[in-house]
Amino acid sequence: MLKNIDPLLSGELLNVLRTMGHGDDIVLVDRNFPAASVAAGKPVIRLDGVNVTQAAAAILSVLPLDTFVDQPVTRMQVVGEDESVMPEVQQEFAAVLLAADSDNAEMGSLERFAFYETAKQAFAVVVTGESRGYGCFLLKKGVIFS
Amino acid sequence: MLKNIDPLLSGELLNVLRTMGHGDDIVLVDRNFPAASVAAGKPVIRLDGVNVTQAAAAILSVLPLDTFVDQPVTRMQVVGEDESVMPEVQQEFAAVLLAADSDNAEMGSLERFAFYETAKQAFAVVVTGESRGYGCFLLKKGVIFS
Amino acid sequence: MLKNIDPLLSGELLNVLRTMGHGDDIVLVDRNFPAASVAAGKPVIRLDGVNVTQAAAAILSVLPLDTFVDQPVTRMQVVGEDESVMPEVQQEFAAVLLAADSDNAEMGSLERFAFYETAKQAFAVVVTGESRGYGCFLLKKGVIFS
Amino acid sequence: MLKNIDPLLSGELLNVLRTMGHGDDIVLVDRNFPAASVAAGKPVIRLDGVNVTQAAAAILSVLPLDTFVDQPVTRMQVVGEDESVMPEVQQEFAAVLLAADSDNAEMGSLERFAFYETAKQAFAVVVTGESRGYGCFLLKKGVIFS
Amino acid sequence: MLKNIDPLLSGELLNVLRTMGHGDDIVLVDRNFPAASVAAGKPVIRLDGVNVTQAAAAILSVLPLDTFVDQPVTRMQVVGEDESVMPEVQQEFAAVLLAADSDNAEMGSLERFAFYETAKQAFAVVVTGESRGYGCFLLKKGVIFS
Amino acid sequence: MLKNIDPLLSGELLNVLRTMGHGDDIVLVDRNFPAASVAAGKPVIRLDGVNVTQAAAAILSVLPLDTFVDQPVTRMQVVGEDESVMPEVQQEFAAVLLAADSDNAEMGSLERFAFYETAKQAFAVVVTGESRGYGCFLLKKGVIFS
Amino acid sequence: MLKNIDPLLSGELLNVLRTMGHGDDIVLVDRNFPAASVAAGKPVIRLDGVNVTQAAAAILSVLPLDTFVDQPVTRMQVVGEDESVMPEVQQEFAAVLLAADSDNAEMGSLERFAFYETAKQAFAVVVTGESRGYGCFLLKKGVIFS
Amino acid sequence: MLKNIDPLLSGELLNVLRTMGHGDDIVLVDRNFPAASVAAGKPVIRLDGVNVTQAAAAILSVLPLDTFVDQPVTRMQVVGEDESVMPEVQQEFAAVLLAADSDNAEMGSLERFAFYETAKQAFAVVVTGESRGYGCFLLKKGVIFS
Amino acid sequence: MLKNIDPLLSGELLNVLRTMGHGDDIVLVDRNFPAASVAAGKPVIRLDGVNVTQAAAAILSVLPLDTFVDQPVTRMQVVGEDESVMPEVQQEFAAVLLAADSDNAEMGSLERFAFYETAKQAFAVVVTGESRGYGCFLLKKGVIFS
Amino acid sequence: MLKNIDPLLSGELLNVLRTMGHGDDIVLVDRNFPAASVAAGKPVIRLDGVNVTQAAAAILSVLPLDTFVDQPVTRMQVVGEDESVMPEVQQEFAAVLLAADSDNAEMGSLERFAFYETAKQAFAVVVTGESRGYGCFLLKKGVIFS
């Protein structure tokens, strides 16, 4: 445990978040996501028993989002539905995002397999115990100047 | 960079500090300390160009000290001097410690080679760019309950 | 996710529990326990965000306890108290244990540093997000005949 | 051994099955299959002395099949025969599949070298002691929602 | 598969048996044996789904037993019984041994924990799917002159 | 040493031969062949002091050749000669092959650099002490049904 | 510490600078640069707490710049500005460069993502604690004849 | 030290030279050559303090050159000069080559960056302490028949 | 292959022999010796198909024996015989030794298990295909001055 | 190559010398010294073709000697001679030492096997091409204050 840091952020997760730089993405997903094959050797951090909104709140307490792009966060689209459809888990996530960083809370979206391809270029994958489908997001890191 | 976390704390250092548990020691030393041979394979984290009091302030901004022992911090004694002698670097360190955690600011001390032996059991070594001699300390981690 | 298996049991945790044999111990502890230094290279499995009784229930849904010894489960004693004192977290754990395996629910206990020494011989360490102190247990695996 | 889990599922095999995610394939093959060269560094799990239908029954006791595709299971076609020909070992496998998961029991098929190419993209290979030819299958993992 | 070699002998098991030299022991055990902790980094070869007598027959088809000692094979004694007690699985093993190498078929025996200590010095461990208790043996390799 | 297995087959070589599957090639070459660069990280097994025909006899005592192709064995063509030219070492090899597996004894051939390219896809390389040039062969493994 | 060598040059950094050869680039960047993903496994050396001009002065005290090219040093262009714009941190860097090696002090420049691509081919990355944006440079090593 | 072998040939260098086969190249270069980046993980052997002609003499005392090509040795061309220009270090090298192996002493040449590309395919790099520029050569290994 | 070096000396064996220093032992043994367990991680070099006297002649063509001790070579005593008994294989070895280095040809001897203990301290083990028992020797390396 | 640094100091050697701390020893020896077995996994740096006094001059151009002890440098005594005997190579070394660091030029000495034991505790071994015997020294690193 550390002072002033969310207990959900383990040493390995802090290491990843701190080591990422401007423009690097982190993948934050539900328990059914193919995390290991998408990560392909890059770090996979497990948060079994934690849902994706709890994990998002912890991560966003320290991670600055990228202000060089319009949509620093991306959600996975529902298969077979219009791309604008946002299931409950994504709506809850949107509320967490708005609370944490209201200036960068507009999300983009990607179709399932396009999401996989983009995720393969990410820095790391955080897989939660979220039991609902489509709890899958990409977060792009921003900068902090002195 | 992360929000609300001292920029001196790299990903590797955050990982070490967060992963340490109750009673684990971290070694914080000056640039002449035999860090690699004492660490013997355990993590050595470098802060070249940073003096030991800057490093201490950054670490103590997140690390709770052990309240189960009387002296959670230990300094290296000056060779050939009375054990109570505290050179300038140690006095500056004491002030940083007092400011960070006034309840646990009483330091113990160890003779040079006894310090080496205790340091060999520690969790990790942080070696700074401190140019003054005897800038060598052990910090024992405490607990945080909910 | 797998059918008929508790979602808290990740692949790595299932691997450890299945690979352990008769008489091997697993260490199940709270978030302040010095897991990495006690494990000393053996597997450390994290369940951040999960308390120790949830973790115990998941583990005991698959792990048989050792019937060759009187007390297959051991708890850490409270420092500075009589060895019979059981804080709330241990009482809750006892209830989980009784529900899971009523024939082997009698716990032994060890003083803090004796617990550390025994834990160093264990097969693996599971570190939870349990925020209360003394949420520290050893579970000894039993046998299953056809 | 674990309670309520088929004894044929070793720790390594449980780890693979649990860590796979939505859409990942596992390869389940007879003893003559070129498992090591196809796996190319991905996990190869041996079940020498066990035939492929026993292995399939154990795996399907925990693995959900993919409901997003029409044919989550694929068999290798017999060389030099019509693609519809199913030797005895495949018929036995089909019965095991039907008993385990009747909603997803329709198999697709691939010609020998196309099967190899698809298998190279899989998550892991399970090689059994099956002595009959063409005991070669791909199983695609599905999802479990709460 | 290879010509003239028992199909139960995988590449890794053949490698171990061939690389062992005069006086090296191999451990052959049932599914409840603490194979990983006893092996402590030395090879552990799994034969899930195969009972210990099948495995013994395959191994003894190629492994010469040590003629420099009186009892090249050792069995684990039953806990709480006279050391001469041989449960059914050991009697079946004795028959396999007699058939394979009648000149070296006299077994010694060791108490459970003494067996563990001796097993820790062995070359490798073969863990079978044998479901009966006390299916635990040590086999000492002999020599072949031209 | 093992009973009933040629002494030239070391543990590592047995492991390779047994682990290969249907259609995998093994490269068997003379002492001047660029084995390490062709193998590119795959196993290289040395048989210094053994000529290529002795090695071939040992390997063919256990390795089944592929019956799904017309020419499961391939020799390297002599540089600057007609492709039908077979130097003495290849004629001796042909005799060993005929004695071991008369049904599959017809060899194909490849030009030197084409041989290198094909060899780069093989499972492993066995480099002998054969002092004559062009002692270079590819052997494709077959199947054994019950 | 070593005699006559800048204390900011750690063992790992000296190793990198000395091992680089003619034409190899080193990347020297501010704290927000995506160092780990750009390095992709090549050495990343941290100088947390040191600004980029201090680091540059230390490196240029030993590193000869390439005289075979017109612009051995390259800076990152400001996003959305004319390529000739040099923020304060780059002007300070230019002064350090001029003082260290006045013959090779003319810098080239690259757009942000072109800089990333070139940096991926470099020998190593040095990431400083520089808090100002665009503190990002490539230095190409030259030769020393006797 | 070994009898009858040049003292400059270390164990690692002998290993490389002996393990190379027909047609493999070794790169022999001066102290400014970008050896590590060109080698890209292949062996780099250092001979600091030894000039390139001493190293060449030692290597050619054991290495047969390739007689299947016209020019088994290749030198780097001087940048900005006619390709026929041979600086002093290359003339000295030519004399060493002629003395060692007069039948194969005709050198080819490659432009600087073409030399780099060819060197990337080589077996290993030997980097000497040669202080003069263009002390860069490729040597192609030949065969030895009985 | 290298010029002027025995073909039995592979790259790995040359590396070992050259890297050994004054007083280091190499173990040279027959095919039944427990080479892997005695080596315990140190190099094991195989010469399958080569008898121990051929191997000795190759090794002694380059290895100087230690002149600081009376008996730089040690043989294993025959179990159950007087320590002076030398079987045929040891007599042949003695002749090879005398021919190679007549000044250091006097052998010492060790009982079987004492030989094992001394061998565990050696630099490496060379295991030959020698089929006769007691073909086991220790050779202590000497020095070469200019 | 680096500016102002002796060309004999490779990247690896600079790394070792810079990373050593107060009281760490480096071993500097002739070509017959058993460097690999004494180092036992710690770094061994080769300077084949360089004699021990050249190497000493290069190392002492950067390495401060320990002023906390009377004799920071130790030489190996000649076997069978009075401990005061210093062969030519040691006298030359003494002159280099005196020129480099006249305040710390008094050497201690150790008998051959005591030298080996002390060397096993050192930080690294530098083995030169020195052909004369007893070119073996230990150098203890000192401190540099600002």
Short mmCIF file of C-alpha atoms in Angstrom, two decimals, chain B:
data_model
loop_
_atom_site.label_atom_id
_atom_site.label_comp_id
_atom_site.label_asym_id
_atom_site.label_seq_id
_atom_site.Cartn_x
_atom_site.Cartn_y
_atom_site.Cartn_z
CA MET B 1 4.21 11.31 -15.94
CA LEU B 2 1.25 10.65 -13.68
CA LYS B 3 -1.12 13.02 -11.92
CA ASN B 4 -0.52 13.61 -8.19
CA ILE B 5 2.69 11.56 -8.10
CA ASP B 6 6.21 13.03 -7.69
CA PRO B 7 8.03 13.05 -11.06
CA LEU B 8 11.13 11.51 -9.44
CA LEU B 9 9.22 8.28 -8.87
CA SER B 10 9.79 6.25 -12.05
CA GLY B 11 7.68 3.24 -12.97
CA GLU B 12 10.27 0.84 -11.61
CA LEU B 13 10.56 2.74 -8.31
CA LEU B 14 6.78 2.93 -7.88
CA ASN B 15 6.62 -0.79 -8.55
CA VAL B 16 9.18 -1.50 -5.84
CA LEU B 17 7.59 0.81 -3.26
CA ARG B 18 4.08 -0.55 -3.91
CA THR B 19 5.15 -4.20 -3.93
CA MET B 20 7.09 -3.98 -0.65
CA GLY B 21 5.08 -5.10 2.35
CA HIS B 22 5.07 -4.68 6.11
CA GLY B 23 8.60 -4.78 7.50
CA ASP B 24 10.46 -4.74 4.16
CA ASP B 25 13.42 -2.29 4.00
CA ILE B 26 14.47 -0.09 1.10
CA VAL B 27 18.08 1.17 0.93
CA LEU B 28 18.62 4.80 -0.11
CA VAL B 29 22.26 5.72 -0.69
CA ASP B 30 24.85 8.13 -2.04
CA ARG B 31 26.77 7.68 -5.29
CA ASN B 32 29.79 5.93 -3.75
CA PHE B 33 27.83 3.13 -2.06
CA PRO B 34 28.56 -0.42 -3.40
CA ALA B 35 24.96 -0.77 -4.53
CA ALA B 36 25.33 -3.58 -7.06
CA SER B 37 27.34 -5.93 -4.85
CA VAL B 38 25.12 -5.31 -1.82
CA ALA B 39 21.93 -5.76 -3.88
CA ALA B 40 23.22 -9.06 -5.26
CA GLY B 41 20.56 -9.36 -7.93
CA LYS B 42 17.75 -7.51 -6.18
CA PRO B 43 16.53 -4.32 -7.91
CA VAL B 44 18.94 -1.37 -8.09
CA ILE B 45 17.23 1.86 -9.11
CA ARG B 46 19.42 4.79 -10.14
CA LEU B 47 18.67 8.45 -9.54
CA ASP B 48 21.88 9.94 -10.98
CA GLY B 49 21.89 13.71 -10.70
CA VAL B 50 19.46 13.73 -7.77
CA ASN B 51 20.67 14.23 -4.20
CA VAL B 52 19.59 11.95 -1.40
CA THR B 53 17.26 14.41 0.31
CA GLN B 54 15.31 15.08 -2.89
CA ALA B 55 14.97 11.34 -3.35
CA ALA B 56 13.88 10.90 0.27
CA ALA B 57 11.17 13.54 -0.06
CA ALA B 58 9.79 11.86 -3.17
CA ILE B 59 9.79 8.40 -1.59
CA LEU B 60 8.26 9.57 1.69
CA SER B 61 5.42 11.27 -0.21
CA VAL B 62 4.02 7.76 -0.79
CA LEU B 63 5.80 5.30 1.56
CA PRO B 64 4.30 4.73 5.03
CA LEU B 65 6.96 4.00 7.69
CA ASP B 66 6.70 1.05 10.05
CA THR B 67 4.92 1.89 13.33
CA PHE B 68 5.59 -1.57 14.82
CA VAL B 69 9.24 -0.62 15.55
CA ASP B 70 10.73 2.33 17.42
CA GLN B 71 13.14 3.42 14.71
CA PRO B 72 11.88 2.65 11.18
CA VAL B 73 14.76 4.61 9.63
CA THR B 74 18.46 3.77 10.06
CA ARG B 75 21.53 5.81 9.04
CA MET B 76 25.14 4.71 8.47
CA GLN B 77 27.57 5.79 11.21
CA VAL B 78 30.70 7.77 10.29
CA VAL B 79 33.81 5.55 10.25
CA GLY B 80 36.18 6.46 13.10
CA GLU B 81 33.71 8.78 14.81
CA ASP B 82 31.34 8.43 17.75
CA GLU B 83 28.09 6.79 16.62
CA SER B 84 26.15 9.92 17.48
CA VAL B 85 27.97 12.06 14.91
CA MET B 86 25.62 13.12 12.10
CA PRO B 87 27.25 14.83 9.11
CA GLU B 88 25.40 17.59 7.25
CA VAL B 89 23.75 15.24 4.71
CA GLN B 90 22.20 13.22 7.53
CA GLN B 91 20.97 16.35 9.29
CA GLU B 92 19.28 17.50 6.08
CA PHE B 93 17.77 14.04 5.69
CA ALA B 94 16.46 14.21 9.27
CA ALA B 95 14.67 17.44 8.44
CA VAL B 96 13.04 15.89 5.38
CA LEU B 97 11.97 12.90 7.45
CA LEU B 98 10.51 15.10 10.18
CA ALA B 99 8.54 17.09 7.64
CA ALA B 100 7.19 13.97 5.96
CA ASP B 101 6.30 11.80 8.92
CA SER B 102 6.85 13.49 12.25
CA ASP B 103 5.59 10.52 14.27
CA ASN B 104 8.28 8.15 12.97
CA ALA B 105 11.23 10.50 12.58
CA GLU B 106 13.60 8.98 15.14
CA MET B 107 16.54 7.33 13.38
CA GLY B 108 18.66 4.40 14.52
CA SER B 109 22.22 3.92 13.25
CA LEU B 110 24.54 1.09 12.17
CA GLU B 111 28.33 0.84 11.78
CA ARG B 112 29.44 0.74 8.08
CA PHE B 113 29.85 -3.02 7.66
CA ALA B 114 26.80 -3.84 9.81
CA PHE B 115 24.88 -1.45 7.56
CA TYR B 116 26.09 -3.45 4.52
CA GLU B 117 24.94 -6.73 6.07
CA THR B 118 21.47 -5.38 6.92
CA ALA B 119 21.21 -3.80 3.48
CA LYS B 120 21.83 -7.20 1.86
CA GLN B 121 18.47 -8.35 3.31
CA ALA B 122 16.58 -5.36 1.93
CA PHE B 123 13.98 -5.36 -0.86
CA ALA B 124 15.79 -2.98 -3.21
CA VAL B 125 18.46 -0.28 -3.41
CA VAL B 126 17.97 3.29 -4.64
CA VAL B 127 21.31 4.86 -5.53
CA THR B 128 21.30 8.63 -5.94
CA GLY B 129 23.81 11.13 -7.27
CA GLU B 130 24.47 12.43 -3.77
CA SER B 131 28.11 13.51 -3.72
CA ARG B 132 28.57 13.79 0.04
CA GLY B 133 29.68 10.77 2.10
CA TYR B 134 27.39 8.87 4.51
CA GLY B 135 24.22 9.68 2.61
CA CYS B 136 23.10 6.10 3.34
CA PHE B 137 19.76 5.13 4.92
CA LEU B 138 17.40 2.18 5.44
CA LEU B 139 13.62 2.82 5.44
CA LYS B 140 11.24 0.15 6.81
CA LYS B 141 7.77 0.06 5.28
CA GLY B 142 4.62 0.19 7.41
CA VAL B 143 0.96 -0.65 6.89
CA ILE B 144 -2.18 1.15 5.69
CA PHE B 145 -5.51 -0.12 6.92
CA SER B 146 -8.75 0.96 5.33
#
